Each structure stands twice: as structure tokens, then as C-alpha cells.
Amino acid sequence: MSTPPTILSWHAHVYFDPASSRDRAERVRSGIAARFKVQLGRWHEVLVGPHTAPMYQVAFEPAVFAELVPWLALNREALSVLVHPNTLAPRADHLEHALWLGTPLPVLSDVLPERIERARESPIVPNT
Ligand code: ZN
């Protein structure tokens, strides 16, 4: 068996509908900010990357997973949340390695490279 890939970090993408669920997304966001050392990304109301609905990203270190993901399971306010690891295989990370809380949404696989050489993002700097 080959060595399993190392998980460098995790993302949680919290999806919302600007017309009907932005207030709930705000509550989830401030709940995260109050409790966890994470890097909260900005609001994306225009679709970006492989995502098929507006969302914001929460980036966190592997050590935060065991606290944050159970909290999200209970407090996601009925929003869809994609939780995916970041190895160096973005396509598999979003499609095969991913966890969904709530209703899964489509993910555009075409824009996701199969392999990258190194993490594209700088190290996580908690802003909460
Ligand atoms: Zn992501």
C-alpha cells in the first residue's frame, strides 16, 4: 500500500443563498469566530472555483477539526457545508475525500487540478 497523503489543512465551505439564508450564514460565521482559531475567508456572493453556490471559506489546521466539525454538525443552521482536506490532490480532496454536512451541492470537477506541487495558499493565519 502506498503512503496515505498528508492532510496539510482543512476547509469548511459554508453555502448560503443571499436572498434567503444570509442571516443564518452570519450567525454560523460569528459562532465560529467566537469559538475557534480559524482563518475566515471573505463572503463570495459571486461563484468562485468549483463552487456552485455563494459561500465563505473557513480554513483551519488539522488539530481544530475535532472541535469545529462537531460544532458545525449541530450549529450549521440547516445550511450545506462542504468539509474537505487539503492534500496535494485538489480534485480528490473536493470529490472523494470530502465530507458534507446537510444537503450536498454539485462541485465542478473540471476546474480542480488532479495534483499540485505544493499548497497554493500561505499557511493558515487565524483571524478569529
Ligand atoms: Zn476549499
Short mmCIF file of N, CA and C and ligand atoms in Angstrom, two decimals:
data_model
loop_
_atom_site.label_atom_id
_atom_site.label_comp_id
_atom_site.label_asym_id
_atom_site.label_seq_id
_atom_site.Cartn_x
_atom_site.Cartn_y
_atom_site.Cartn_z
N MET A 1 0.84 -1.20 0.00
CA MET A 1 0.00 0.00 0.00
C MET A 1 0.88 1.24 0.00
N SER A 2 0.41 2.24 -0.72
CA SER A 2 1.18 3.50 -0.74
C SER A 2 0.87 4.31 0.52
N THR A 3 1.75 5.22 0.81
CA THR A 3 1.58 6.08 1.98
C THR A 3 0.38 6.99 1.77
N PRO A 4 -0.49 7.06 2.73
CA PRO A 4 -1.62 7.99 2.53
C PRO A 4 -1.12 9.43 2.50
N PRO A 5 -1.80 10.28 1.72
CA PRO A 5 -1.34 11.66 1.64
C PRO A 5 -1.51 12.38 2.98
N THR A 6 -0.64 13.32 3.21
CA THR A 6 -0.70 14.12 4.42
C THR A 6 -1.78 15.20 4.28
N ILE A 7 -2.56 15.36 5.32
CA ILE A 7 -3.54 16.45 5.33
C ILE A 7 -2.84 17.70 5.87
N LEU A 8 -2.69 18.68 4.98
CA LEU A 8 -1.98 19.91 5.35
C LEU A 8 -2.89 20.86 6.13
N SER A 9 -4.14 20.88 5.74
CA SER A 9 -5.13 21.73 6.40
C SER A 9 -6.51 21.26 5.96
N TRP A 10 -7.52 21.90 6.51
CA TRP A 10 -8.91 21.61 6.11
C TRP A 10 -9.60 22.91 5.73
N HIS A 11 -10.62 22.76 4.89
CA HIS A 11 -11.55 23.86 4.63
C HIS A 11 -12.96 23.41 4.98
N ALA A 12 -13.73 24.33 5.51
CA ALA A 12 -15.19 24.17 5.55
C ALA A 12 -15.75 25.29 4.68
N HIS A 13 -16.56 24.95 3.70
CA HIS A 13 -17.23 25.95 2.88
C HIS A 13 -18.69 26.00 3.30
N VAL A 14 -19.11 27.15 3.77
CA VAL A 14 -20.50 27.33 4.25
C VAL A 14 -21.28 28.01 3.14
N TYR A 15 -22.24 27.30 2.57
CA TYR A 15 -23.02 27.80 1.43
C TYR A 15 -24.28 28.49 1.93
N PHE A 16 -24.67 29.51 1.19
CA PHE A 16 -25.88 30.24 1.56
C PHE A 16 -26.53 30.83 0.31
N ASP A 17 -27.77 31.24 0.49
CA ASP A 17 -28.49 31.94 -0.56
C ASP A 17 -28.60 33.40 -0.13
N PRO A 18 -28.01 34.32 -0.89
CA PRO A 18 -28.04 35.73 -0.47
C PRO A 18 -29.45 36.23 -0.21
N ALA A 19 -30.44 35.68 -0.92
CA ALA A 19 -31.81 36.16 -0.78
C ALA A 19 -32.52 35.59 0.44
N SER A 20 -32.11 34.41 0.89
CA SER A 20 -32.93 33.77 1.92
C SER A 20 -32.17 33.25 3.14
N SER A 21 -30.87 33.07 3.04
CA SER A 21 -30.20 32.46 4.19
C SER A 21 -28.92 33.18 4.59
N ARG A 22 -28.75 34.41 4.16
CA ARG A 22 -27.54 35.13 4.55
C ARG A 22 -27.51 35.38 6.06
N ASP A 23 -28.66 35.63 6.66
CA ASP A 23 -28.69 35.87 8.11
C ASP A 23 -28.24 34.63 8.88
N ARG A 24 -28.66 33.47 8.41
CA ARG A 24 -28.22 32.23 9.08
C ARG A 24 -26.71 32.03 8.89
N ALA A 25 -26.23 32.32 7.69
CA ALA A 25 -24.79 32.20 7.43
C ALA A 25 -24.00 33.15 8.33
N GLU A 26 -24.55 34.33 8.59
CA GLU A 26 -23.92 35.30 9.52
C GLU A 26 -23.82 34.71 10.92
N ARG A 27 -24.90 34.08 11.37
CA ARG A 27 -24.89 33.52 12.72
C ARG A 27 -23.88 32.39 12.83
N VAL A 28 -23.81 31.53 11.81
CA VAL A 28 -22.82 30.45 11.84
C VAL A 28 -21.42 31.05 11.87
N ARG A 29 -21.22 32.06 11.05
CA ARG A 29 -19.89 32.69 10.96
C ARG A 29 -19.49 33.31 12.30
N SER A 30 -20.39 34.04 12.93
CA SER A 30 -19.99 34.65 14.19
C SER A 30 -19.84 33.61 15.29
N GLY A 31 -20.61 32.52 15.21
CA GLY A 31 -20.42 31.43 16.16
C GLY A 31 -19.05 30.79 16.03
N ILE A 32 -18.60 30.61 14.79
CA ILE A 32 -17.25 30.07 14.56
C ILE A 32 -16.21 31.05 15.09
N ALA A 33 -16.38 32.32 14.74
CA ALA A 33 -15.39 33.33 15.12
C ALA A 33 -15.24 33.43 16.63
N ALA A 34 -16.33 33.21 17.34
CA ALA A 34 -16.29 33.34 18.79
C ALA A 34 -15.61 32.16 19.47
N ARG A 35 -15.50 31.04 18.77
CA ARG A 35 -15.07 29.80 19.43
C ARG A 35 -13.76 29.20 18.94
N PHE A 36 -13.38 29.45 17.69
CA PHE A 36 -12.30 28.66 17.10
C PHE A 36 -11.21 29.54 16.49
N LYS A 37 -9.99 29.01 16.53
CA LYS A 37 -8.84 29.66 15.88
C LYS A 37 -8.82 29.20 14.43
N VAL A 38 -9.46 29.98 13.59
CA VAL A 38 -9.55 29.64 12.17
C VAL A 38 -9.26 30.89 11.35
N GLN A 39 -9.09 30.66 10.06
CA GLN A 39 -8.94 31.77 9.13
C GLN A 39 -10.25 31.88 8.36
N LEU A 40 -11.00 32.93 8.65
CA LEU A 40 -12.30 33.11 7.99
C LEU A 40 -12.10 33.88 6.69
N GLY A 41 -12.54 33.28 5.60
CA GLY A 41 -12.42 33.94 4.30
C GLY A 41 -13.56 34.90 4.08
N ARG A 42 -13.43 35.69 2.99
CA ARG A 42 -14.48 36.67 2.76
C ARG A 42 -15.71 36.02 2.13
N TRP A 43 -16.78 36.78 2.11
CA TRP A 43 -18.03 36.31 1.52
C TRP A 43 -17.89 36.29 0.01
N HIS A 44 -18.25 35.17 -0.61
CA HIS A 44 -18.25 35.07 -2.07
C HIS A 44 -19.69 34.95 -2.54
N GLU A 45 -20.25 36.07 -2.94
CA GLU A 45 -21.62 36.02 -3.47
C GLU A 45 -21.60 35.69 -4.95
N VAL A 46 -20.45 35.98 -5.59
CA VAL A 46 -20.25 35.56 -6.99
C VAL A 46 -19.53 34.21 -6.93
N LEU A 47 -19.97 33.28 -7.76
CA LEU A 47 -19.42 31.92 -7.70
C LEU A 47 -17.93 31.92 -8.03
N VAL A 48 -17.18 31.15 -7.26
CA VAL A 48 -15.74 31.04 -7.48
C VAL A 48 -15.33 29.57 -7.48
N GLY A 49 -14.28 29.26 -8.23
CA GLY A 49 -13.69 27.92 -8.22
C GLY A 49 -14.72 26.85 -8.55
N PRO A 50 -14.67 25.76 -7.82
CA PRO A 50 -15.56 24.63 -8.13
C PRO A 50 -16.94 24.76 -7.49
N HIS A 51 -17.20 25.89 -6.83
CA HIS A 51 -18.41 26.02 -6.01
C HIS A 51 -19.59 26.47 -6.85
N THR A 52 -20.75 25.90 -6.57
CA THR A 52 -21.94 26.19 -7.38
C THR A 52 -22.99 26.96 -6.60
N ALA A 53 -22.57 27.54 -5.48
CA ALA A 53 -23.47 28.42 -4.72
C ALA A 53 -22.59 29.42 -3.98
N PRO A 54 -23.14 30.59 -3.62
CA PRO A 54 -22.39 31.53 -2.80
C PRO A 54 -21.95 30.88 -1.50
N MET A 55 -20.80 31.30 -1.01
CA MET A 55 -20.27 30.66 0.21
C MET A 55 -19.17 31.52 0.80
N TYR A 56 -18.77 31.17 2.01
CA TYR A 56 -17.49 31.65 2.53
C TYR A 56 -16.71 30.44 3.00
N GLN A 57 -15.39 30.63 3.06
CA GLN A 57 -14.50 29.53 3.40
C GLN A 57 -13.97 29.71 4.82
N VAL A 58 -13.85 28.60 5.51
CA VAL A 58 -13.21 28.59 6.82
C VAL A 58 -12.01 27.65 6.69
N ALA A 59 -10.80 28.17 6.87
CA ALA A 59 -9.59 27.35 6.77
C ALA A 59 -9.07 27.08 8.17
N PHE A 60 -8.66 25.83 8.41
CA PHE A 60 -8.21 25.50 9.76
C PHE A 60 -7.19 24.38 9.75
N GLU A 61 -6.41 24.35 10.81
CA GLU A 61 -5.37 23.34 10.98
C GLU A 61 -6.02 22.01 11.36
N PRO A 62 -5.32 20.90 11.05
CA PRO A 62 -5.88 19.58 11.39
C PRO A 62 -6.29 19.47 12.86
N ALA A 63 -5.57 20.10 13.77
CA ALA A 63 -5.88 19.96 15.19
C ALA A 63 -7.23 20.56 15.57
N VAL A 64 -7.75 21.46 14.74
CA VAL A 64 -9.02 22.14 15.06
C VAL A 64 -10.23 21.29 14.63
N PHE A 65 -9.98 20.32 13.75
CA PHE A 65 -11.07 19.53 13.16
C PHE A 65 -11.99 18.94 14.22
N ALA A 66 -11.42 18.31 15.23
CA ALA A 66 -12.21 17.54 16.20
C ALA A 66 -13.14 18.42 17.03
N GLU A 67 -12.88 19.70 17.09
CA GLU A 67 -13.78 20.62 17.80
C GLU A 67 -14.74 21.30 16.84
N LEU A 68 -14.20 21.76 15.73
CA LEU A 68 -15.01 22.59 14.83
C LEU A 68 -16.08 21.77 14.08
N VAL A 69 -15.71 20.62 13.56
CA VAL A 69 -16.66 19.90 12.71
C VAL A 69 -17.88 19.41 13.52
N PRO A 70 -17.69 18.86 14.73
CA PRO A 70 -18.89 18.53 15.53
C PRO A 70 -19.73 19.76 15.85
N TRP A 71 -19.09 20.89 16.11
CA TRP A 71 -19.86 22.11 16.38
C TRP A 71 -20.70 22.49 15.15
N LEU A 72 -20.07 22.40 13.97
CA LEU A 72 -20.80 22.71 12.74
C LEU A 72 -21.95 21.74 12.50
N ALA A 73 -21.74 20.48 12.85
CA ALA A 73 -22.79 19.48 12.64
C ALA A 73 -24.05 19.88 13.40
N LEU A 74 -23.87 20.49 14.55
CA LEU A 74 -25.02 20.85 15.40
C LEU A 74 -25.50 22.27 15.18
N ASN A 75 -24.68 23.12 14.59
CA ASN A 75 -24.98 24.56 14.56
C ASN A 75 -24.92 25.16 13.16
N ARG A 76 -25.11 24.35 12.12
CA ARG A 76 -24.96 24.88 10.76
C ARG A 76 -26.22 25.57 10.26
N GLU A 77 -27.27 25.64 11.08
CA GLU A 77 -28.49 26.39 10.74
C GLU A 77 -29.10 25.91 9.43
N ALA A 78 -29.05 24.59 9.22
CA ALA A 78 -29.63 23.95 8.03
C ALA A 78 -28.93 24.32 6.72
N LEU A 79 -27.78 24.96 6.80
CA LEU A 79 -27.02 25.27 5.58
C LEU A 79 -26.20 24.06 5.15
N SER A 80 -25.87 24.00 3.87
CA SER A 80 -24.97 22.96 3.37
C SER A 80 -23.53 23.38 3.65
N VAL A 81 -22.75 22.45 4.15
CA VAL A 81 -21.35 22.73 4.44
C VAL A 81 -20.49 21.61 3.83
N LEU A 82 -19.52 22.01 3.02
CA LEU A 82 -18.54 21.08 2.46
C LEU A 82 -17.28 21.16 3.32
N VAL A 83 -16.88 20.03 3.87
CA VAL A 83 -15.64 19.96 4.65
C VAL A 83 -14.67 19.10 3.84
N HIS A 84 -13.54 19.69 3.45
CA HIS A 84 -12.60 18.89 2.66
C HIS A 84 -11.17 19.10 3.15
N PRO A 85 -10.37 18.03 3.10
CA PRO A 85 -8.96 18.16 3.46
C PRO A 85 -8.20 18.81 2.32
N ASN A 86 -7.06 19.37 2.62
CA ASN A 86 -6.13 19.84 1.60
C ASN A 86 -4.89 18.96 1.65
N THR A 87 -4.81 18.07 0.67
CA THR A 87 -3.58 17.33 0.46
C THR A 87 -2.93 18.03 -0.73
N LEU A 88 -2.36 17.32 -1.64
CA LEU A 88 -1.87 17.98 -2.85
C LEU A 88 -2.65 17.46 -4.06
N ALA A 89 -3.89 17.03 -3.78
CA ALA A 89 -4.74 16.47 -4.82
C ALA A 89 -6.11 17.15 -4.77
N PRO A 90 -6.19 18.39 -5.29
CA PRO A 90 -7.43 19.16 -5.13
C PRO A 90 -8.69 18.46 -5.65
N ARG A 91 -8.59 17.75 -6.75
CA ARG A 91 -9.81 17.14 -7.28
C ARG A 91 -10.33 16.06 -6.33
N ALA A 92 -9.44 15.18 -5.90
CA ALA A 92 -9.86 14.14 -4.96
C ALA A 92 -10.28 14.74 -3.63
N ASP A 93 -9.59 15.78 -3.21
CA ASP A 93 -9.94 16.40 -1.92
C ASP A 93 -11.38 16.90 -1.92
N HIS A 94 -11.83 17.47 -3.04
CA HIS A 94 -13.18 18.03 -3.10
C HIS A 94 -14.24 16.99 -3.42
N LEU A 95 -13.84 15.88 -4.07
CA LEU A 95 -14.85 14.93 -4.54
C LEU A 95 -14.83 13.62 -3.75
N GLU A 96 -13.66 13.05 -3.53
CA GLU A 96 -13.59 11.74 -2.89
C GLU A 96 -13.31 11.83 -1.40
N HIS A 97 -12.52 12.81 -1.01
CA HIS A 97 -12.13 12.91 0.41
C HIS A 97 -13.07 13.80 1.20
N ALA A 98 -14.07 14.36 0.56
CA ALA A 98 -14.88 15.40 1.19
C ALA A 98 -15.97 14.82 2.09
N LEU A 99 -16.36 15.60 3.06
CA LEU A 99 -17.49 15.30 3.94
C LEU A 99 -18.52 16.40 3.71
N TRP A 100 -19.78 16.04 3.74
CA TRP A 100 -20.84 17.04 3.64
C TRP A 100 -21.67 17.04 4.92
N LEU A 101 -21.99 18.23 5.38
CA LEU A 101 -22.97 18.40 6.44
C LEU A 101 -24.19 19.00 5.74
N GLY A 102 -25.33 18.37 5.93
CA GLY A 102 -26.52 18.85 5.22
C GLY A 102 -26.55 18.35 3.80
N THR A 103 -27.29 19.05 2.95
CA THR A 103 -27.52 18.60 1.58
C THR A 103 -26.30 18.87 0.71
N PRO A 104 -25.73 17.84 0.09
CA PRO A 104 -24.59 18.07 -0.81
C PRO A 104 -25.00 18.89 -2.03
N LEU A 105 -24.11 19.73 -2.50
CA LEU A 105 -24.31 20.52 -3.71
C LEU A 105 -23.35 20.02 -4.77
N PRO A 106 -23.65 20.31 -6.04
CA PRO A 106 -22.69 19.94 -7.09
C PRO A 106 -21.36 20.67 -6.89
N VAL A 107 -20.28 20.00 -7.27
CA VAL A 107 -18.94 20.60 -7.26
C VAL A 107 -18.39 20.43 -8.67
N LEU A 108 -17.85 21.51 -9.24
CA LEU A 108 -17.35 21.47 -10.61
C LEU A 108 -15.94 20.87 -10.63
N SER A 109 -15.86 19.63 -11.09
CA SER A 109 -14.56 18.94 -11.03
C SER A 109 -13.58 19.45 -12.07
N ASP A 110 -14.09 19.99 -13.19
CA ASP A 110 -13.20 20.39 -14.30
C ASP A 110 -12.18 21.44 -13.91
N VAL A 111 -12.54 22.31 -12.97
CA VAL A 111 -11.62 23.40 -12.62
C VAL A 111 -10.62 22.96 -11.55
N LEU A 112 -10.73 21.74 -11.08
CA LEU A 112 -9.85 21.28 -10.00
C LEU A 112 -8.70 20.45 -10.56
N PRO A 113 -7.46 20.89 -10.37
CA PRO A 113 -6.34 20.08 -10.84
C PRO A 113 -6.25 18.76 -10.07
N GLU A 114 -5.75 17.75 -10.75
CA GLU A 114 -5.59 16.47 -10.09
C GLU A 114 -4.49 16.52 -9.03
N ARG A 115 -3.37 17.15 -9.40
CA ARG A 115 -2.23 17.26 -8.49
C ARG A 115 -1.70 18.67 -8.49
N ILE A 116 -1.20 19.12 -7.35
CA ILE A 116 -0.42 20.36 -7.31
C ILE A 116 0.88 20.04 -6.59
N GLU A 117 1.89 20.87 -6.83
CA GLU A 117 3.22 20.60 -6.28
C GLU A 117 3.30 20.92 -4.80
N ARG A 118 2.68 22.03 -4.44
CA ARG A 118 2.71 22.43 -3.05
C ARG A 118 1.45 23.23 -2.78
N ALA A 119 1.19 23.41 -1.50
CA ALA A 119 -0.02 24.14 -1.13
C ALA A 119 -0.03 25.50 -1.80
N ARG A 120 -1.17 25.85 -2.38
CA ARG A 120 -1.27 27.11 -3.10
C ARG A 120 -1.50 28.27 -2.14
N GLU A 121 -1.94 27.95 -0.97
CA GLU A 121 -2.25 29.01 -0.03
C GLU A 121 -1.13 29.15 0.97
N SER A 122 -0.96 30.32 1.48
CA SER A 122 0.01 30.52 2.53
C SER A 122 -0.51 29.83 3.80
N PRO A 123 0.37 29.62 4.76
CA PRO A 123 -0.06 28.94 5.98
C PRO A 123 -1.25 29.65 6.62
N ILE A 124 -2.05 28.87 7.32
CA ILE A 124 -3.25 29.42 7.94
C ILE A 124 -2.86 30.39 9.04
N VAL A 125 -3.40 31.58 8.94
CA VAL A 125 -3.21 32.58 9.99
C VAL A 125 -4.57 32.84 10.61
N PRO A 126 -4.78 32.31 11.82
CA PRO A 126 -6.11 32.50 12.41
C PRO A 126 -6.45 33.99 12.52
N ASN A 127 -7.64 34.34 12.06
CA ASN A 127 -8.09 35.72 12.23
C ASN A 127 -9.31 35.78 13.15
N THR A 128 -9.55 34.67 13.81
CA THR A 128 -10.60 34.68 14.83
C THR A 128 -10.04 34.01 16.07
ZN ZN B 1 -11.74 24.67 -0.15
#
